[in-house]
Every structure is written in structure tokens, then in C-alpha cells.
Amino acid sequence: MTATPDGFVPRTYPEIVRDALTTLTGGTVRETAVVPLGDVIVLAHLADRPIRRVSHLQGEIELQRPVRDANGDVVLDTNGAPEMETVGVPYRFTDADFELVATGAAGDEHDAIRFRPTGRKPPAGSTVTVNYYPTQTRPTPITDLNVGSVARTMLESVAREIALVELLMENVYRSAFIDTAEGSNLDKVVALVGVKRRPAGVATTRVRFTRAPGSTGQITVPTAAVVADADGNRYATVAPLVLEPGEPSREVLAAGISKSTPAVAANAIDRLEVLIAGIASATNEAPAAVAASAEPDDELRRRARGALAVAARGTVHALKFGLLSIPGVKDVAITEFPNGVPGEIQVDVAYERQGDADLEADVVSRIEELRPAGVRVITAAARMADVRVRVSLTLTGDGVTSTELASLQEDLELRVVDHIRSLPPGGTLRQAQVTLVALSDARVVDASFEFELGGPPSATVTAPTGTVLQPVRPFSFTATTETGVAGLGATIQLDALIPIHLVAGVTLAEATAAIDAAAASYAAGLTGGGSVTVDGLIATLRDDSRFAIVRADVSVTTESVDRFMQLADGIGAQAVGPGDRLVVGEISVDVREGGV
């Protein structure tokens, strides 16, 4: 028998017979080894080396399969092709996949297993199980192990009983969980959260919950929400109900509170015992009917899960939602069996602000309050991983002005940042999801995204376990239009009045030529980003060897799409968006008396 993080796994009858025969004939069974890294995979020295023969080698290999969403549908990438993921599947390796090798100093005795370059290989870090015969074994008194022999018949009889016992042990294990327990065993499990099976004779009906006018977003009606009629006959929902955004109403099954609750007529239920935000009314469109049999296992499980999700403490759900209720906690990811050891869970907490000792103390206190008894909780603050975003936009028509484009990009960036920050630790950022965010703006007809997370740009990135994606701002934007115009935005003309004091021996013509050349350089440097300011212009024009600028009297005027802006020292700035072109108009140089 084997206990794994996924549950109890009984051995099959052929496996038990194989291991028993190997042991009876002097072999070593079920020795495990971890597969190391490297192109040439050599398993570590086995315990009973040197090795004469490997009789069985079991592990897993990696295969590709399509990614499926919560509804079981295949997830497609931006090109319409299925997104693929790598999964491990059990596999028995044969002599075509591996060979025995000698790695010791003498080099003449086999003490390790090497996988052939042309065969199947287990992935690095996985575990393989080996049955083998050492070179040096004690003589066995059993000489006849053929089918039908006395020794073989007795061994197979014992193996059959062991297989039956392990199947019974599996049934005992499965009887301890809501998802796998059945019948009376399920009754005992759900009783731990205060749920009882609904007996025969209880009236049931379907109740329709209707969204309130003006309500938006997702509305959840929890399990055991109580509705009633004018005579006080009370019914409770037996499963949670979710109204998606834009969905006006939905039905859910409700059962009488007790066996004595009468069956109500159609449309008799007309009130909620406790008001639910966003729900306007609840009613039954058909009359209630009395159930002829007790509540089936599937319905009892569904009802028990609802009760388990809202249990005060001792469950993963209670621990997660209890931590999320602490102000300052952004997200929580809980990993069961993080080290492959039953009885351990890892809690990765993403904080809105790092280094807050009081907040971290509140998290530790809440974990101690809610954690299951006897379970060790490993707590860690979720690390931050910077993700860079590149955006390519296609805009409607001939595009937009520079001001509109800057506003569009800023709004899009804020919405994508909100989406990235909503991902849990270890979450996956996909291009398809953020493309929907971009296309919600009517001015955008198409968009593509690339993300960089410590590697080459990709349409999909996944944060490492216990790590939260942190978007790096600003994003990198490129934009074109439906007509294929690459240069979006407008031409911005810069005119300026520059008062100066000339250095002795310098003429007005020399100063003007130097100022014109510096202004052209300034305009070229702001193409595609930045802002026009008087301070920035003065810094570029400054030439102490020829003149001194009278800063307080400098005046700059910009003109873009019939819009004028007057700039002065420390006052105002003209944004130059991607695609905008800054050109120098008239630069007037005013020589003041006095000199430098």
C-alpha cells in the first residue's frame, strides 16, 4: 500500500505477486530514487549494489496535452491553436530505455542505471521505483516457481488476500472525505459540519431569484438561504446560486425546513427571510412536491460543501477567507503537502505593503486561530516578480490626437495593472485576458500583448509558486491605425522668446545661431515622449561662453491641433506623446543691456 499527497493508493494483485516473487527469490523490491538533472541521466548508487539484473523499473514520462478551463473547454491562444501543458503519466521502462553501468573506481561491477539517449526518460526531480537482483544473494531453497507449483500457488493465495485488504483499506480511506464517502459513511462525515441527510417525505420546489433593477456585477445566493410564504412555511436552498453580470434571474432547488413543512402552491413563496444585496424577489413558479426517497448522496455532498465553505475554522476555505478579511492582505495562496508530507500546508500571503510588522503579526495570529488542529502551517510572504508589458494597439480610422492617445494609453495601463494585481500568488497572466481589457475601449480595434518575466517576451507567463506578479510601469506602447498609418498624433510647434546678456566680444548673430542649433536638438530629443518645459529648454540652450539667459523673462508658446499653451519658468508643461512631432517655429533672441 502507498500513501501519497493525492490519497491512499492500493497495490494491484499483479504488483503484489511481482514483489512477492522478487523477494522470495532474493531480489530487492520497491527501492526508490530521485531522477537527477542532466541530459545523461544516471540514477544514484542503489543500496544493494552491485546489480545483476533489473526486473522492474516504474516511473513517469512527460506528455503534452491541451489546457482546459473550469468548464472543460480547450483554451485557445491568440492564433486559435490550443494552448498546451506538460503532464506526467505513469510508465514502465524497459531494456530499450535504460542499461546497467559501472560508475565505481574499479569500473567492472554494475552499480547504477543509465537511461539511453534513444529511449524514454523520466523528468528530472521525479521518483522512480526499482525492483532488482543484487550480484551477491543468498541461495534460495525454492527451486520451482512455475504456475501451478506449491510455492507459487501459496504465494498467489496470500497476494490475493493482501490485495483484498488493501482495497478495504482504500474504502476506509475514501469514507473519510465528503467527495468519496457514500451512504452511512457520508452521513457521519457531513455530521461534522452540522448537516443531516434530508429524509423521504420532505417537500421540495424550485425557487427563482430575480436581480434587483440597477444592480451590477456578480451576485451570490448562499446555501441554506431561507425563503417563505405568507403563512410562514419556510424553505431553504440546497445549493449555492450565482447570478453572473447581466443575468436577470436563476432557479435553485429549495427544501422544506422540516418534514412537517407543507407543500406550497405555485407562486406562494414571496419573501426572503434575510435580505440579499442585489436580489429583488424570490418565488416558486411551480408547486412543491413531496420527495419519495431520502436525499441522494450527490445532493447531500453539494449541501455539505456549502456548509464546509463557511465553517468558522479548521478548513482551507476558512483559513483563506479569514486571512483575506484582514485589511492590508491582498491575496492568499494555500498549498497542501508542500514537501510531500501529510499534515503540512503552506500559506503564501501577498501584502498590499511590504515590511508592516503589525500586519504580519495579525496574519500569524489569525492563522493560529483558524488552522486545523494538528496541522503544521508554513507561512511565507509572497515574493514580488517584476513583469514588463509590451502593448501593440490598432486604432480605429486614422487614429487619435496625441492628447487622446496619451489618455487612452494611461487608462488601458491602469486597467491592465488592476488585472495583473488581482492574480493570486503563482497565477498565470495570459494575453487573451488582457486583450479583452483593451478591446473594451471603442477606439481600439485590435491589441496584442507580450510579457517579460526574466526571459524572452511571451504571450503567457506564470509566476513561480509563492510569487505575485508586479507590473512595471510605464508599459511599452506602439500604435498604428486601420489605414496602416504608423505616425499617430499631431505636430507641435514651439515658439520662444529668449532674453540674453551677451558675453563681451560675442555678436548677436553668433548667439542666435547657437540658440537655433540647440533648440533644434532639443526638439529632436523629445520626439515620441517627454514634455516641453522652460527649464528643459534653458538647460539645452545654455552656453556660458557666449551668453547668459535671463531665466525669469523666458517665454515659450506651443501650438498643437489649434490648442495654444503659454509656458514660463516653473509654470506649465506640454506633453509630447508617441507619434507626435515637435518642430521649432520662431525663436526670438532679445539682447538685454549690461552684458555678462
Coordinates of C-alpha atoms in Angstrom, one line a residue:
M1 CA 0.0 0.0 0.0
T2 CA 1.1 3.6 -0.7
A3 CA 0.1 6.9 0.9
T4 CA 0.6 9.9 -1.3
P5 CA -0.4 13.6 -1.2
D6 CA -3.2 12.6 -3.6
G7 CA -4.5 9.9 -1.4
F8 CA -4.3 6.2 -0.5
V9 CA -3.2 4.1 -3.4
P10 CA -3.8 0.3 -3.1
R11 CA -1.4 -2.0 -4.9
T12 CA -3.0 -4.3 -7.6
Y13 CA -2.8 -8.1 -7.4
P14 CA -0.2 -8.4 -10.2
E15 CA 2.0 -5.8 -8.4
I16 CA 1.8 -7.8 -5.1
V17 CA 2.6 -11.1 -6.8
R18 CA 5.6 -9.5 -8.7
D19 CA 7.1 -8.0 -5.5
A20 CA 6.5 -11.2 -3.5
L21 CA 8.2 -13.4 -6.2
T22 CA 11.1 -11.0 -6.4
T23 CA 11.6 -11.1 -2.6
L24 CA 11.2 -14.8 -2.5
T25 CA 14.0 -15.3 -5.0
G26 CA 16.4 -12.9 -3.2
G27 CA 15.7 -9.7 -5.0
T28 CA 15.2 -6.2 -3.7
V29 CA 11.8 -4.6 -4.2
R30 CA 10.3 -1.0 -4.3
E31 CA 13.5 0.9 -3.9
T32 CA 13.0 4.5 -4.9
A33 CA 15.4 7.0 -6.4
V34 CA 15.1 10.7 -7.4
V35 CA 15.9 11.4 -11.0
P36 CA 18.8 13.9 -11.2
L37 CA 19.3 16.8 -13.7
G38 CA 21.2 16.4 -16.9
D39 CA 21.0 15.1 -20.4
V40 CA 22.6 11.8 -19.4
I41 CA 20.5 10.5 -16.5
V42 CA 22.3 8.2 -14.1
L43 CA 20.4 7.0 -11.0
A44 CA 22.3 7.2 -7.8
H45 CA 24.0 4.1 -6.4
L46 CA 21.4 1.6 -5.4
A47 CA 21.5 0.2 -1.8
D48 CA 22.2 -3.5 -2.6
R49 CA 24.8 -2.9 -5.3
P50 CA 26.5 -4.3 -7.4
I51 CA 23.5 -5.2 -9.5
R52 CA 23.0 -8.3 -11.6
R53 CA 19.6 -7.6 -13.2
V54 CA 16.8 -5.1 -13.0
S55 CA 13.4 -6.8 -13.1
H56 CA 11.1 -3.8 -12.9
L57 CA 11.6 0.0 -13.3
Q58 CA 8.5 2.2 -12.9
G59 CA 8.2 6.0 -13.1
E60 CA 6.6 8.6 -15.2
I61 CA 7.2 10.4 -18.5
E62 CA 6.1 13.9 -19.7
L63 CA 3.4 14.3 -22.4
Q64 CA 1.8 17.3 -23.9
R65 CA -2.0 17.9 -23.6
P66 CA -4.4 20.8 -24.3
V67 CA -5.1 23.2 -21.4
R68 CA -8.8 23.1 -20.3
D69 CA -10.7 25.7 -18.4
A70 CA -13.0 25.2 -15.4
N71 CA -15.8 24.1 -17.8
G72 CA -13.6 21.5 -19.6
D73 CA -13.3 23.5 -22.8
V74 CA -9.9 23.7 -24.6
V75 CA -8.1 27.1 -24.1
L76 CA -7.0 28.6 -27.3
D77 CA -4.2 31.1 -27.9
T78 CA -4.4 34.3 -30.0
N79 CA -3.7 32.3 -33.2
G80 CA -6.6 29.9 -32.5
A81 CA -4.4 27.0 -31.7
P82 CA -4.9 25.0 -28.4
E83 CA -2.6 26.0 -25.5
M84 CA -0.6 23.0 -24.4
E85 CA 0.6 21.9 -21.0
T86 CA 3.1 19.3 -19.8
V87 CA 1.8 16.5 -17.6
G88 CA 3.4 13.4 -16.1
V89 CA 1.9 9.9 -16.8
P90 CA 2.9 6.6 -15.3
Y91 CA 5.2 4.5 -17.4
R92 CA 7.1 1.2 -17.1
F93 CA 10.7 1.5 -18.5
T94 CA 12.1 -1.5 -20.4
D95 CA 15.6 -2.5 -21.5
A96 CA 15.1 -0.3 -24.6
D97 CA 15.0 2.7 -22.3
F98 CA 17.9 2.0 -19.8
E99 CA 21.0 0.0 -19.2
L100 CA 23.2 -1.0 -16.2
V101 CA 26.5 0.8 -15.9
A102 CA 29.6 0.7 -13.7
T103 CA 30.5 4.1 -12.1
G104 CA 32.7 2.9 -9.3
A105 CA 36.5 3.3 -9.1
A106 CA 37.1 -0.3 -10.3
G107 CA 34.6 0.2 -13.2
D108 CA 33.9 -3.5 -13.5
E109 CA 30.7 -4.0 -11.5
H110 CA 27.3 -2.6 -12.3
D111 CA 26.1 -0.2 -9.6
A112 CA 23.8 2.3 -11.4
I113 CA 21.2 2.7 -14.0
R114 CA 21.6 5.0 -17.0
F115 CA 18.8 5.9 -19.4
R116 CA 19.6 5.5 -23.1
P117 CA 19.6 8.7 -25.3
T118 CA 17.2 7.0 -27.7
G119 CA 14.7 5.7 -25.1
R120 CA 12.1 7.2 -22.9
K121 CA 13.4 9.3 -19.9
P122 CA 11.7 10.3 -16.7
P123 CA 11.7 14.1 -15.9
A124 CA 14.3 15.5 -13.6
G125 CA 13.1 15.6 -10.0
S126 CA 10.6 12.8 -10.4
T127 CA 10.8 9.5 -8.5
V128 CA 11.2 6.0 -9.9
T129 CA 10.7 2.6 -8.3
V130 CA 13.1 -0.2 -8.9
N131 CA 13.0 -4.0 -8.4
Y132 CA 16.3 -5.7 -9.0
Y133 CA 18.6 -8.6 -8.1
P134 CA 22.0 -7.9 -6.4
T135 CA 25.0 -9.8 -7.7
Q136 CA 25.5 -11.3 -4.3
T137 CA 22.4 -13.1 -2.9
R138 CA 21.8 -15.9 -0.6
P139 CA 20.8 -19.3 -2.1
T140 CA 17.0 -19.8 -2.0
P141 CA 15.6 -23.2 -1.2
I142 CA 12.7 -22.5 -3.6
T143 CA 13.5 -24.1 -6.9
D144 CA 10.1 -24.3 -8.6
L145 CA 8.2 -21.0 -9.1
N146 CA 6.3 -22.1 -12.2
V147 CA 2.5 -21.5 -12.3
G148 CA 0.8 -24.4 -10.5
S149 CA 3.7 -25.2 -8.2
V150 CA 3.1 -25.4 -4.5
A151 CA 5.2 -22.3 -3.7
R152 CA 3.6 -20.2 -6.5
T153 CA 0.1 -21.3 -5.5
M154 CA 0.6 -20.4 -1.9
L155 CA 2.2 -17.1 -2.7
E156 CA -0.6 -16.1 -5.1
S157 CA -3.2 -17.0 -2.4
V158 CA -1.5 -14.7 0.1
A159 CA -1.2 -12.0 -2.5
R160 CA -4.9 -12.2 -3.2
E161 CA -5.7 -11.7 0.4
I162 CA -3.3 -8.8 0.7
A163 CA -4.9 -7.2 -2.4
L164 CA -8.4 -7.5 -0.8
V165 CA -7.2 -6.0 2.5
E166 CA -5.7 -3.0 0.6
L167 CA -8.9 -2.5 -1.3
L168 CA -10.8 -2.5 2.0
M169 CA -8.2 0.0 3.4
E170 CA -8.8 2.2 0.4
N171 CA -12.6 2.1 1.1
V172 CA -11.9 3.1 4.7
Y173 CA -9.7 6.0 3.5
R174 CA -12.3 7.2 1.0
S175 CA -15.0 7.1 3.6
A176 CA -13.3 9.9 5.5
F177 CA -13.9 12.6 2.8
I178 CA -17.0 14.3 1.5
D179 CA -16.2 13.8 -2.2
T180 CA -15.7 10.0 -1.9
A181 CA -17.7 8.8 1.2
E182 CA -21.0 7.0 0.5
G183 CA -24.2 6.1 2.3
S184 CA -24.0 5.9 6.1
N185 CA -20.3 6.9 5.9
L186 CA -21.2 10.1 4.2
D187 CA -23.8 10.8 6.9
K188 CA -21.1 10.6 9.6
V189 CA -18.7 12.9 7.6
V190 CA -21.3 15.6 7.0
A191 CA -22.4 15.5 10.6
L192 CA -19.1 17.1 11.5
V193 CA -20.3 20.3 9.9
G194 CA -23.8 20.1 11.3
V195 CA -25.5 18.7 8.1
K196 CA -28.1 15.8 8.1
R197 CA -29.4 13.9 5.2
R198 CA -32.9 15.0 4.1
P199 CA -35.3 12.1 4.7
A200 CA -38.1 11.0 2.4
G201 CA -41.4 12.9 2.7
V202 CA -39.8 16.4 2.7
A203 CA -41.4 18.9 0.3
T204 CA -39.1 20.5 -2.4
T205 CA -39.6 23.1 -5.0
R206 CA -37.5 25.3 -7.4
V207 CA -37.2 28.9 -6.4
R208 CA -36.4 31.7 -8.8
F209 CA -34.2 34.5 -7.6
T210 CA -34.5 37.8 -9.6
R211 CA -31.9 40.5 -9.8
A212 CA -32.8 44.0 -8.4
P213 CA -33.1 46.8 -11.0
G214 CA -29.9 48.7 -11.3
S215 CA -27.7 46.1 -9.6
T216 CA -24.5 45.1 -11.3
G217 CA -21.8 42.6 -11.0
Q218 CA -21.9 39.0 -9.7
I219 CA -24.5 38.1 -7.0
T220 CA -24.2 35.0 -4.9
V221 CA -27.1 33.4 -3.0
P222 CA -25.5 31.1 -0.4
T223 CA -26.6 27.6 0.5
A224 CA -29.4 27.4 3.1
A225 CA -30.8 30.8 2.1
V226 CA -34.3 30.8 3.6
V227 CA -37.4 31.9 1.8
A228 CA -41.1 31.7 3.0
D229 CA -44.7 32.2 2.1
A230 CA -47.3 34.4 3.7
D231 CA -48.2 31.6 6.2
G232 CA -44.6 31.2 7.4
N233 CA -43.8 28.0 5.7
R234 CA -40.0 28.1 5.3
Y235 CA -37.9 26.6 2.6
A236 CA -34.0 26.6 2.4
T237 CA -31.9 26.4 -0.7
V238 CA -29.9 23.2 -1.0
A239 CA -27.1 24.6 -3.3
P240 CA -25.4 28.0 -3.9
L241 CA -26.6 30.1 -6.7
V242 CA -24.6 32.7 -8.7
L243 CA -26.1 35.4 -10.9
E244 CA -23.5 36.4 -13.5
P245 CA -23.2 40.1 -14.6
G246 CA -26.2 40.8 -16.8
E247 CA -28.1 37.6 -15.9
P248 CA -31.6 38.7 -14.7
S249 CA -32.7 35.5 -12.8
R250 CA -31.9 31.9 -12.0
E251 CA -33.6 28.9 -10.3
V252 CA -32.3 26.7 -7.5
L253 CA -33.8 23.8 -5.6
A254 CA -35.2 24.5 -2.1
A255 CA -36.4 22.1 0.5
G256 CA -38.8 22.4 3.5
I257 CA -37.0 23.1 6.8
S258 CA -38.6 20.0 8.3
K259 CA -40.6 17.0 7.3
S260 CA -43.7 18.7 8.7
T261 CA -43.3 21.7 6.3
P262 CA -46.3 21.5 3.9
A263 CA -46.0 21.6 0.1
V264 CA -46.8 25.1 -1.0
A265 CA -48.7 26.1 -4.1
A266 CA -47.2 27.8 -7.2
N267 CA -46.1 31.4 -6.6
A268 CA -46.8 31.0 -2.8
I269 CA -43.2 31.8 -1.8
D270 CA -42.8 35.6 -2.0
R271 CA -40.2 36.7 0.6
L272 CA -36.6 36.4 1.8
E273 CA -36.0 35.7 5.5
V274 CA -32.7 37.6 5.2
L275 CA -32.3 40.2 2.5
I276 CA -29.6 39.5 0.0
A277 CA -27.8 42.5 -1.7
G278 CA -28.8 42.7 -5.3
I279 CA -31.8 40.3 -5.1
A280 CA -35.2 41.9 -5.6
S281 CA -37.5 38.9 -5.2
A282 CA -37.8 35.1 -4.9
T283 CA -40.7 32.9 -5.9
N284 CA -41.6 29.4 -6.9
E285 CA -43.1 29.1 -10.3
A286 CA -44.3 25.5 -9.8
P287 CA -46.0 23.9 -6.8
A288 CA -43.8 22.0 -4.3
A289 CA -43.7 18.2 -4.4
V290 CA -43.0 15.7 -1.6
A291 CA -39.9 13.6 -2.2
A292 CA -40.5 9.9 -2.3
S293 CA -37.0 8.9 -1.2
A294 CA -34.2 10.3 1.0
E295 CA -31.7 12.9 -0.3
P296 CA -29.2 11.3 -2.7
D297 CA -25.5 11.3 -1.9
D298 CA -24.7 13.9 -4.6
E299 CA -27.1 16.5 -3.3
L300 CA -26.0 15.8 0.3
R301 CA -22.4 16.4 -0.8
R302 CA -23.3 19.7 -2.5
R303 CA -25.1 20.9 0.6
A304 CA -22.3 19.8 2.9
R305 CA -19.7 21.7 0.8
G306 CA -21.7 24.9 1.2
A307 CA -21.7 24.4 5.0
L308 CA -18.0 23.4 4.9
A309 CA -17.0 26.6 3.0
V310 CA -18.5 28.8 5.7
A311 CA -17.2 26.8 8.7
A312 CA -15.6 29.0 11.3
R313 CA -12.3 27.3 11.4
G314 CA -10.4 24.1 10.6
T315 CA -10.7 24.2 6.8
V316 CA -8.7 25.5 3.9
H317 CA -11.6 27.8 2.9
A318 CA -11.9 29.2 6.4
L319 CA -8.2 29.8 6.6
K320 CA -8.1 31.6 3.2
F321 CA -11.1 33.8 3.6
G322 CA -10.2 34.5 7.2
L323 CA -6.8 35.9 6.1
L324 CA -8.4 37.8 3.2
S325 CA -10.7 39.6 5.7
I326 CA -7.6 41.3 7.2
P327 CA -7.1 44.8 5.9
G328 CA -3.8 45.0 4.0
V329 CA -3.8 41.4 2.8
K330 CA -4.1 41.4 -1.0
D331 CA -4.3 37.7 -1.8
V332 CA -3.6 34.3 -0.2
A333 CA -2.5 31.0 -1.9
I334 CA -2.6 27.8 0.1
T335 CA -0.6 24.7 -0.9
E336 CA -1.4 21.3 0.6
F337 CA 1.5 18.8 1.1
P338 CA 4.2 21.4 0.0
N339 CA 7.0 19.0 0.9
G340 CA 5.1 15.8 0.1
V341 CA 4.4 15.3 3.8
P342 CA 0.8 14.8 5.0
G343 CA -0.1 17.2 7.8
E344 CA 1.6 20.3 6.3
I345 CA 0.2 23.2 4.4
Q346 CA 2.0 26.3 3.1
V347 CA 0.3 29.7 3.2
D348 CA 1.7 32.4 0.9
V349 CA 0.4 35.8 1.7
A350 CA 0.5 38.8 -0.7
Y351 CA 0.6 42.1 1.2
E352 CA -0.5 45.4 -0.2
R353 CA 2.5 46.9 1.6
Q354 CA 5.7 45.1 2.5
G355 CA 7.5 45.2 5.8
D356 CA 4.5 46.0 8.0
A357 CA 5.3 44.2 11.2
D358 CA 1.9 44.8 12.8
L359 CA 0.1 43.4 9.7
E360 CA 2.3 40.3 9.6
A361 CA 1.6 39.7 13.3
D362 CA -2.2 39.9 12.6
V363 CA -1.7 37.3 9.9
V364 CA 0.2 34.9 12.3
S365 CA -2.5 35.4 14.9
R366 CA -5.3 34.6 12.5
I367 CA -3.6 31.5 11.2
E368 CA -3.2 30.2 14.8
E369 CA -6.9 30.9 15.3
L370 CA -8.2 29.2 12.2
R371 CA -5.7 26.4 11.4
P372 CA -6.8 22.8 11.7
A373 CA -5.7 21.0 14.8
G374 CA -2.5 19.0 14.4
V375 CA -1.6 20.6 11.0
R376 CA 1.7 22.4 10.6
V377 CA 1.4 25.7 8.8
I378 CA 4.4 27.1 6.9
T379 CA 3.9 30.8 6.4
A380 CA 5.7 32.9 3.8
A381 CA 5.2 36.4 2.4
A382 CA 4.6 36.2 -1.3
R383 CA 7.6 37.5 -3.2
M384 CA 7.2 40.1 -6.0
A385 CA 8.3 39.3 -9.6
D386 CA 8.5 42.3 -11.9
V387 CA 6.7 41.7 -15.2
R388 CA 7.2 44.1 -18.1
V389 CA 4.4 44.6 -20.6
R390 CA 4.6 45.5 -24.3
V391 CA 1.4 46.6 -26.0
S392 CA 0.7 46.9 -29.7
L393 CA -2.6 48.8 -30.5
T394 CA -4.5 49.1 -33.7
L395 CA -6.8 52.2 -33.5
T396 CA -10.0 53.0 -35.5
G397 CA -9.9 55.1 -38.6
D398 CA -6.9 57.4 -38.9
G399 CA -6.1 57.3 -35.2
V400 CA -6.5 59.9 -32.5
T401 CA -4.7 63.1 -31.4
S402 CA -1.7 62.9 -29.1
T403 CA -3.7 64.1 -26.1
E404 CA -6.4 61.4 -26.7
L405 CA -3.7 58.8 -27.3
A406 CA -1.9 59.6 -24.1
S407 CA -5.2 59.4 -22.2
L408 CA -6.2 56.1 -23.9
Q409 CA -2.9 54.5 -23.0
E410 CA -2.9 55.7 -19.4
D411 CA -6.5 54.3 -18.9
L412 CA -5.6 51.0 -20.6
E413 CA -2.4 50.7 -18.5
L414 CA -4.4 51.3 -15.2
R415 CA -6.9 48.6 -16.1
V416 CA -4.3 46.0 -17.1
V417 CA -2.4 46.8 -13.9
D418 CA -5.6 46.1 -11.9
H419 CA -6.0 42.8 -13.7
I420 CA -2.4 41.7 -13.0
R421 CA -2.6 42.7 -9.4
S422 CA -5.7 40.6 -9.0
L423 CA -3.9 37.4 -9.9
P424 CA -3.1 35.1 -6.9
P425 CA 0.4 34.0 -6.0
G426 CA 1.7 31.6 -8.6
G427 CA -1.0 32.8 -11.0
T428 CA -0.8 32.8 -14.8
L429 CA -1.0 36.0 -16.9
R430 CA -2.5 35.3 -20.4
Q431 CA -2.6 37.6 -23.4
A432 CA -6.3 36.7 -24.2
Q433 CA -7.5 38.0 -20.8
V434 CA -5.8 41.4 -21.1
T435 CA -6.8 41.8 -24.7
L436 CA -10.4 41.8 -23.6
V437 CA -9.5 44.7 -21.3
A438 CA -8.0 46.7 -24.2
L439 CA -10.9 45.9 -26.6
S440 CA -13.4 47.4 -24.1
D441 CA -12.3 50.8 -25.5
A442 CA -14.3 51.6 -28.7
R443 CA -11.3 53.3 -30.2
V444 CA -9.2 50.1 -30.1
V445 CA -10.0 47.5 -32.9
D446 CA -7.1 45.1 -32.1
A447 CA -4.4 44.7 -29.4
S448 CA -1.6 42.3 -28.7
F449 CA 0.5 41.9 -25.5
E450 CA 3.9 40.4 -24.7
F451 CA 5.2 39.9 -21.2
E452 CA 8.7 39.6 -19.9
L453 CA 9.4 37.7 -16.7
G454 CA 13.1 37.2 -16.5
G455 CA 13.2 35.7 -20.0
P456 CA 12.2 36.3 -23.6
P457 CA 8.9 38.0 -24.3
S458 CA 5.9 35.6 -24.2
A459 CA 2.1 35.7 -24.6
T460 CA 1.7 33.8 -21.4
V461 CA 3.8 33.9 -18.2
T462 CA 3.3 32.1 -14.9
A463 CA 4.6 33.4 -11.6
P464 CA 6.7 30.9 -9.6
T465 CA 5.0 29.3 -6.6
G466 CA 4.5 31.8 -3.8
T467 CA 5.3 34.8 -6.0
V468 CA 3.0 37.7 -7.1
L469 CA 3.3 39.4 -10.4
Q470 CA 4.2 43.1 -10.1
P471 CA 3.7 45.2 -13.3
V472 CA 6.5 47.5 -14.2
R473 CA 5.2 50.9 -15.3
P474 CA 5.1 52.6 -17.7
F475 CA 4.3 50.0 -20.3
S476 CA 5.9 50.0 -23.7
F477 CA 3.3 51.1 -26.3
T478 CA 3.3 51.0 -30.1
A479 CA 0.2 52.1 -32.1
T480 CA -1.0 52.0 -35.7
T481 CA -4.3 52.7 -37.3
E482 CA -6.7 50.7 -39.5
T483 CA -5.3 52.5 -42.5
G484 CA -1.8 51.5 -41.7
V485 CA -0.5 54.9 -40.6
A486 CA 2.4 54.4 -38.3
G487 CA 2.7 58.0 -37.1
L488 CA -0.2 58.9 -34.9
G489 CA -0.8 62.2 -33.1
A490 CA -0.1 65.7 -34.1
T491 CA 2.6 68.2 -34.9
I492 CA 3.6 70.5 -32.0
Q493 CA 5.1 73.9 -32.9
L494 CA 7.4 75.5 -30.4
D495 CA 7.9 79.3 -30.4
A496 CA 10.1 81.1 -27.8
L497 CA 11.3 84.5 -26.6
I498 CA 14.8 84.1 -25.2
P499 CA 16.2 87.3 -23.4
I500 CA 20.0 87.1 -23.0
H501 CA 23.1 89.1 -21.9
L502 CA 25.9 88.7 -24.4
V503 CA 29.5 87.9 -23.4
A504 CA 32.0 90.6 -24.4
G505 CA 33.2 90.0 -28.0
V506 CA 30.2 87.8 -29.0
T507 CA 27.8 89.1 -31.7
L508 CA 24.0 88.7 -31.8
A509 CA 24.3 86.5 -35.0
E510 CA 26.7 84.1 -33.2
A511 CA 24.4 83.8 -30.2
T512 CA 21.3 83.4 -32.4
A513 CA 23.0 80.6 -34.5
A514 CA 24.0 78.7 -31.3
I515 CA 20.4 79.1 -29.9
D516 CA 18.8 77.9 -33.1
A517 CA 21.0 74.8 -33.3
A518 CA 20.4 74.0 -29.6
A519 CA 16.6 74.4 -30.0
A520 CA 16.6 72.0 -33.0
S521 CA 18.5 69.5 -30.9
Y522 CA 16.0 69.9 -28.0
A523 CA 13.0 69.3 -30.3
A524 CA 14.6 66.2 -31.8
G525 CA 15.3 64.7 -28.4
L526 CA 11.6 65.0 -27.4
T527 CA 10.2 63.1 -30.3
G528 CA 8.0 60.3 -29.1
G529 CA 7.8 61.1 -25.4
G530 CA 8.6 63.6 -22.6
S531 CA 7.3 67.2 -22.1
V532 CA 8.3 70.6 -23.2
T533 CA 9.2 72.8 -20.3
V534 CA 11.0 76.1 -20.0
D535 CA 13.5 74.6 -17.6
G536 CA 14.3 71.8 -20.0
L537 CA 14.7 74.2 -22.9
I538 CA 17.0 76.5 -20.9
A539 CA 19.2 73.6 -19.9
T540 CA 19.7 72.7 -23.6
L541 CA 20.2 76.3 -24.8
R542 CA 22.7 77.3 -22.0
D543 CA 26.1 78.4 -23.4
D544 CA 28.1 80.3 -20.7
S545 CA 30.9 81.0 -23.2
R546 CA 28.6 83.2 -25.4
F547 CA 25.7 84.4 -23.4
A548 CA 23.6 84.3 -20.2
I549 CA 19.8 83.6 -20.4
V550 CA 17.5 85.8 -18.3
R551 CA 15.5 82.9 -16.9
A552 CA 12.7 84.9 -15.3
D553 CA 11.8 86.5 -18.7
V554 CA 11.9 83.4 -20.9
S555 CA 8.5 82.8 -22.6
V556 CA 7.6 79.6 -24.6
T557 CA 4.5 79.1 -26.7
T558 CA 3.3 75.7 -28.1
E559 CA 0.6 75.1 -30.6
S560 CA -1.0 71.7 -31.3
V561 CA -4.3 71.0 -33.1
D562 CA -5.5 74.6 -32.7
R563 CA -4.6 74.5 -29.0
F564 CA -2.1 77.0 -27.6
M565 CA -0.1 76.8 -24.3
Q566 CA 2.0 79.5 -22.7
L567 CA 4.9 78.3 -20.6
A568 CA 7.1 80.2 -18.2
D569 CA 9.9 79.3 -15.8
G570 CA 8.5 76.7 -13.4
I571 CA 5.0 77.0 -14.9
G572 CA 3.3 74.6 -17.4
A573 CA 4.4 71.6 -19.5
Q574 CA 3.4 70.5 -23.0
A575 CA 3.3 66.6 -23.3
V576 CA 4.8 65.1 -26.4
G577 CA 3.0 61.7 -27.0
P578 CA 4.2 58.7 -29.0
G579 CA 3.9 59.6 -32.7
D580 CA 3.9 63.4 -32.0
R581 CA 6.4 65.5 -33.8
L582 CA 7.9 68.6 -32.1
V583 CA 9.1 71.3 -34.6
V584 CA 10.8 74.6 -33.8
G585 CA 9.0 77.7 -35.1
E586 CA 10.2 81.2 -34.3
I587 CA 13.0 81.7 -31.8
S588 CA 13.3 85.4 -30.9
V589 CA 16.5 86.4 -29.2
D590 CA 16.3 89.6 -27.1
V591 CA 19.6 91.1 -26.2
R592 CA 19.5 93.0 -22.8
E593 CA 21.7 95.8 -21.8
G594 CA 24.6 95.3 -19.5
G595 CA 26.3 92.2 -20.8
V596 CA 27.9 89.4 -18.7

